[in-house]
C-alpha atoms as an extended CHARMM CRD file, in Angstrom:
* protein
*
       131  EXT
         1         1  UNK       CA             64.8070000000       99.8400000000       91.2040000000  PROA      1               0.0000000000
         2         2  UNK       CA             65.7940000000      103.0600000000       91.6600000000  PROA      2               0.0000000000
         3         3  UNK       CA             63.3020000000      105.2730000000       94.2790000000  PROA      3               0.0000000000
         4         4  UNK       CA             62.9530000000      109.1980000000       93.7670000000  PROA      4               0.0000000000
         5         5  UNK       CA             61.4250000000      110.4400000000       96.9250000000  PROA      5               0.0000000000
         6         6  UNK       CA             59.9180000000      113.7940000000       98.1390000000  PROA      6               0.0000000000
         7         7  UNK       CA             58.4030000000      114.9110000000      101.0170000000  PROA      7               0.0000000000
         8         8  UNK       CA             56.4510000000      117.9920000000      102.8080000000  PROA      8               0.0000000000
         9         9  UNK       CA             54.7090000000      118.9220000000      105.6840000000  PROA      9               0.0000000000
        10        10  UNK       CA             50.8860000000      120.1030000000      105.0620000000  PROA      10              0.0000000000
        11        11  UNK       CA             48.6350000000      121.6310000000      107.7780000000  PROA      11              0.0000000000
        12        12  UNK       CA             45.7970000000      119.6740000000      107.0050000000  PROA      12              0.0000000000
        13        13  UNK       CA             44.3290000000      116.4340000000      108.6710000000  PROA      13              0.0000000000
        14        14  UNK       CA             45.3850000000      113.0960000000      106.9610000000  PROA      14              0.0000000000
        15        15  UNK       CA             42.0240000000      112.3580000000      105.8570000000  PROA      15              0.0000000000
        16        16  UNK       CA             41.6270000000      115.5310000000      103.9880000000  PROA      16              0.0000000000
        17        17  UNK       CA             44.9450000000      114.8080000000      102.2430000000  PROA      17              0.0000000000
        18        18  UNK       CA             44.1930000000      111.4930000000      101.7340000000  PROA      18              0.0000000000
        19        19  UNK       CA             40.4360000000      112.0510000000      100.2980000000  PROA      19              0.0000000000
        20        20  UNK       CA             42.3380000000      114.5020000000       97.5660000000  PROA      20              0.0000000000
        21        21  UNK       CA             45.2230000000      112.0020000000       96.9240000000  PROA      21              0.0000000000
        22        22  UNK       CA             42.6320000000      108.4920000000       96.6370000000  PROA      22              0.0000000000
        23        23  UNK       CA             41.1760000000      109.8210000000       93.5390000000  PROA      23              0.0000000000
        24        24  UNK       CA             42.8130000000      110.3410000000       90.6350000000  PROA      24              0.0000000000
        25        25  UNK       CA             41.0260000000      112.7110000000       88.7160000000  PROA      25              0.0000000000
        26        26  UNK       CA             42.5200000000      115.2460000000       91.1330000000  PROA      26              0.0000000000
        27        27  UNK       CA             46.2250000000      114.1360000000       90.4600000000  PROA      27              0.0000000000
        28        28  UNK       CA             46.0380000000      115.8460000000       86.7860000000  PROA      28              0.0000000000
        29        29  UNK       CA             46.5030000000      119.1790000000       89.3420000000  PROA      29              0.0000000000
        30        30  UNK       CA             49.6460000000      118.0460000000       90.4530000000  PROA      30              0.0000000000
        31        31  UNK       CA             51.2550000000      117.3710000000       87.2160000000  PROA      31              0.0000000000
        32        32  UNK       CA             53.7110000000      120.0050000000       85.3580000000  PROA      32              0.0000000000
        33        33  UNK       CA             52.8410000000      121.2230000000       82.0980000000  PROA      33              0.0000000000
        34        34  UNK       CA             54.4280000000      118.8620000000       79.7800000000  PROA      34              0.0000000000
        35        35  UNK       CA             51.5220000000      116.2690000000       80.6400000000  PROA      35              0.0000000000
        36        36  UNK       CA             49.1510000000      116.6920000000       77.7340000000  PROA      36              0.0000000000
        37        37  UNK       CA             46.0560000000      114.7330000000       76.9680000000  PROA      37              0.0000000000
        38        38  UNK       CA             45.0260000000      113.5980000000       80.6750000000  PROA      38              0.0000000000
        39        39  UNK       CA             42.0450000000      111.1650000000       80.8290000000  PROA      39              0.0000000000
        40        40  UNK       CA             41.2800000000      110.1770000000       84.2780000000  PROA      40              0.0000000000
        41        41  UNK       CA             38.9280000000      108.2750000000       86.5390000000  PROA      41              0.0000000000
        42        42  UNK       CA             38.5890000000      107.8030000000       90.1090000000  PROA      42              0.0000000000
        43        43  UNK       CA             40.7310000000      104.7430000000       89.3050000000  PROA      43              0.0000000000
        44        44  UNK       CA             42.7580000000      105.3400000000       86.5090000000  PROA      44              0.0000000000
        45        45  UNK       CA             44.8790000000      108.2900000000       84.5540000000  PROA      45              0.0000000000
        46        46  UNK       CA             46.3770000000      108.0270000000       81.0060000000  PROA      46              0.0000000000
        47        47  UNK       CA             48.2960000000      110.6610000000       79.6080000000  PROA      47              0.0000000000
        48        48  UNK       CA             51.1980000000      111.7310000000       77.3010000000  PROA      48              0.0000000000
        49        49  UNK       CA             54.3370000000      112.9040000000       78.8390000000  PROA      49              0.0000000000
        50        50  UNK       CA             55.0490000000      115.3880000000       76.1060000000  PROA      50              0.0000000000
        51        51  UNK       CA             57.6800000000      114.3710000000       73.2580000000  PROA      51              0.0000000000
        52        52  UNK       CA             58.4560000000      111.0730000000       75.5270000000  PROA      52              0.0000000000
        53        53  UNK       CA             55.6960000000      108.1430000000       76.1270000000  PROA      53              0.0000000000
        54        54  UNK       CA             52.1550000000      107.7980000000       76.8060000000  PROA      54              0.0000000000
        55        55  UNK       CA             51.4130000000      106.3280000000       80.4490000000  PROA      55              0.0000000000
        56        56  UNK       CA             48.4300000000      104.5990000000       81.5830000000  PROA      56              0.0000000000
        57        57  UNK       CA             48.2420000000      104.3400000000       85.6500000000  PROA      57              0.0000000000
        58        58  UNK       CA             45.9560000000      102.6400000000       88.0970000000  PROA      58              0.0000000000
        59        59  UNK       CA             45.6300000000      102.6240000000       91.9680000000  PROA      59              0.0000000000
        60        60  UNK       CA             47.0110000000       99.3370000000       92.5720000000  PROA      60              0.0000000000
        61        61  UNK       CA             46.0140000000       99.5810000000       96.4850000000  PROA      61              0.0000000000
        62        62  UNK       CA             44.4500000000      101.7390000000       98.9130000000  PROA      62              0.0000000000
        63        63  UNK       CA             45.1740000000      101.9880000000      102.7160000000  PROA      63              0.0000000000
        64        64  UNK       CA             42.4050000000      104.7850000000      103.9920000000  PROA      64              0.0000000000
        65        65  UNK       CA             44.6390000000      107.6110000000      105.1470000000  PROA      65              0.0000000000
        66        66  UNK       CA             47.8560000000      105.6690000000      105.1750000000  PROA      66              0.0000000000
        67        67  UNK       CA             48.7350000000      104.8820000000      101.6440000000  PROA      67              0.0000000000
        68        68  UNK       CA             48.1590000000      105.0980000000       97.9730000000  PROA      68              0.0000000000
        69        69  UNK       CA             50.3330000000      102.9340000000       95.3240000000  PROA      69              0.0000000000
        70        70  UNK       CA             49.6900000000      103.7120000000       91.7360000000  PROA      70              0.0000000000
        71        71  UNK       CA             50.7990000000      101.2130000000       89.0150000000  PROA      71              0.0000000000
        72        72  UNK       CA             50.6890000000      100.7370000000       85.5230000000  PROA      72              0.0000000000
        73        73  UNK       CA             47.5560000000       99.7620000000       83.6490000000  PROA      73              0.0000000000
        74        74  UNK       CA             49.6140000000       99.0370000000       80.4830000000  PROA      74              0.0000000000
        75        75  UNK       CA             52.9150000000       98.0430000000       79.8020000000  PROA      75              0.0000000000
        76        76  UNK       CA             54.8700000000      101.1680000000       80.5320000000  PROA      76              0.0000000000
        77        77  UNK       CA             58.2590000000      102.1800000000       78.7110000000  PROA      77              0.0000000000
        78        78  UNK       CA             59.8510000000      101.0760000000       82.4100000000  PROA      78              0.0000000000
        79        79  UNK       CA             58.7670000000       99.4490000000       85.4980000000  PROA      79              0.0000000000
        80        80  UNK       CA             57.6620000000      102.0260000000       88.1130000000  PROA      80              0.0000000000
        81        81  UNK       CA             55.2860000000      102.3680000000       90.8860000000  PROA      81              0.0000000000
        82        82  UNK       CA             54.2550000000      105.6790000000       92.3090000000  PROA      82              0.0000000000
        83        83  UNK       CA             53.4100000000      105.3920000000       96.1390000000  PROA      83              0.0000000000
        84        84  UNK       CA             52.0760000000      108.4080000000       98.2730000000  PROA      84              0.0000000000
        85        85  UNK       CA             52.5300000000      107.9200000000      102.3460000000  PROA      85              0.0000000000
        86        86  UNK       CA             50.5520000000      109.8820000000      104.8300000000  PROA      86              0.0000000000
        87        87  UNK       CA             51.7610000000      110.4560000000      108.5370000000  PROA      87              0.0000000000
        88        88  UNK       CA             49.3340000000      112.0310000000      110.8880000000  PROA      88              0.0000000000
        89        89  UNK       CA             51.1480000000      114.3790000000      113.1340000000  PROA      89              0.0000000000
        90        90  UNK       CA             49.4260000000      116.5360000000      115.6020000000  PROA      90              0.0000000000
        91        91  UNK       CA             46.7480000000      118.0120000000      113.3890000000  PROA      91              0.0000000000
        92        92  UNK       CA             49.0550000000      117.9130000000      110.2380000000  PROA      92              0.0000000000
        93        93  UNK       CA             50.0110000000      115.3630000000      107.6980000000  PROA      93              0.0000000000
        94        94  UNK       CA             53.4100000000      114.5810000000      106.8150000000  PROA      94              0.0000000000
        95        95  UNK       CA             53.6380000000      113.2470000000      103.1110000000  PROA      95              0.0000000000
        96        96  UNK       CA             56.2900000000      111.2080000000      101.2330000000  PROA      96              0.0000000000
        97        97  UNK       CA             55.8810000000      110.8700000000       97.9550000000  PROA      97              0.0000000000
        98        98  UNK       CA             58.2550000000      108.1640000000       95.8410000000  PROA      98              0.0000000000
        99        99  UNK       CA             58.3940000000      107.1820000000       92.1690000000  PROA      99              0.0000000000
       100       100  UNK       CA             60.2010000000      103.8480000000       92.1990000000  PROA      100             0.0000000000
       101       101  UNK       CA             61.7630000000      103.0090000000       88.6470000000  PROA      101             0.0000000000
       102       102  UNK       CA             63.5670000000       99.9670000000       86.9190000000  PROA      102             0.0000000000
       103       103  UNK       CA             66.1280000000      102.3290000000       85.0890000000  PROA      103             0.0000000000
       104       104  UNK       CA             68.5020000000      100.2960000000       82.7430000000  PROA      104             0.0000000000
       105       105  UNK       CA             71.6810000000      102.4530000000       82.8310000000  PROA      105             0.0000000000
       106       106  UNK       CA             70.9630000000      104.7080000000       79.9000000000  PROA      106             0.0000000000
       107       107  UNK       CA             67.2480000000      105.2160000000       81.1620000000  PROA      107             0.0000000000
       108       108  UNK       CA             69.1780000000      106.2490000000       84.4040000000  PROA      108             0.0000000000
       109       109  UNK       CA             71.3500000000      109.1100000000       83.2120000000  PROA      109             0.0000000000
       110       110  UNK       CA             68.1130000000      110.3720000000       80.9300000000  PROA      110             0.0000000000
       111       111  UNK       CA             65.2470000000      109.8810000000       83.3040000000  PROA      111             0.0000000000
       112       112  UNK       CA             66.6020000000      110.4900000000       86.8330000000  PROA      112             0.0000000000
       113       113  UNK       CA             66.5600000000      114.5440000000       86.6900000000  PROA      113             0.0000000000
       114       114  UNK       CA             63.0460000000      114.4670000000       85.1370000000  PROA      114             0.0000000000
       115       115  UNK       CA             62.0050000000      111.9750000000       87.8380000000  PROA      115             0.0000000000
       116       116  UNK       CA             63.2000000000      113.4480000000       90.9170000000  PROA      116             0.0000000000
       117       117  UNK       CA             61.3800000000      116.9150000000       89.3350000000  PROA      117             0.0000000000
       118       118  UNK       CA             58.2280000000      115.3870000000       88.7230000000  PROA      118             0.0000000000
       119       119  UNK       CA             58.0250000000      113.8600000000       92.7210000000  PROA      119             0.0000000000
       120       120  UNK       CA             59.0440000000      117.3320000000       93.9460000000  PROA      120             0.0000000000
       121       121  UNK       CA             56.8430000000      119.1790000000       91.9640000000  PROA      121             0.0000000000
       122       122  UNK       CA             53.8240000000      116.7780000000       92.8830000000  PROA      122             0.0000000000
       123       123  UNK       CA             54.7610000000      117.2730000000       96.4750000000  PROA      123             0.0000000000
       124       124  UNK       CA             55.2780000000      121.1360000000       96.3180000000  PROA      124             0.0000000000
       125       125  UNK       CA             51.8690000000      121.4420000000       94.1600000000  PROA      125             0.0000000000
       126       126  UNK       CA             50.2570000000      119.4470000000       96.9160000000  PROA      126             0.0000000000
       127       127  UNK       CA             50.7760000000      121.9150000000       99.2530000000  PROA      127             0.0000000000
       128       128  UNK       CA             49.9240000000      124.6090000000       97.4630000000  PROA      128             0.0000000000
       129       129  UNK       CA             46.6560000000      123.3850000000       96.7920000000  PROA      129             0.0000000000
       130       130  UNK       CA             46.0440000000      122.0100000000      100.3900000000  PROA      130             0.0000000000
       131       131  UNK       CA             46.9420000000      125.1400000000      102.0350000000  PROA      131             0.0000000000
């Protein structure tokens, strides 16, 4: 498994950041422009990555104010897991977002850059929304 990770510190209490991230409806706001046809509930999301693939995800587990794991709801092009980890520091929240993906050699070459950009984009956008 290859892990793509991005970190940010947000000047909000951990329960506010968790409340936002725990609802997959809010994740559309975190996506880049090449994400199309977004459909979601609090627990599921499906969308198309422009010119690439359709993904359907669901919440695998939630640990209040600590962690949200998001896993495939349908068979993806490769195995993956998205994880948001939250750490309360004073009255701020440190956030670590990671995507773990089981990529073969060819997919590593093609997908590594976009997956790292996605993790960076999502954490930066989360910081903008909640600041």
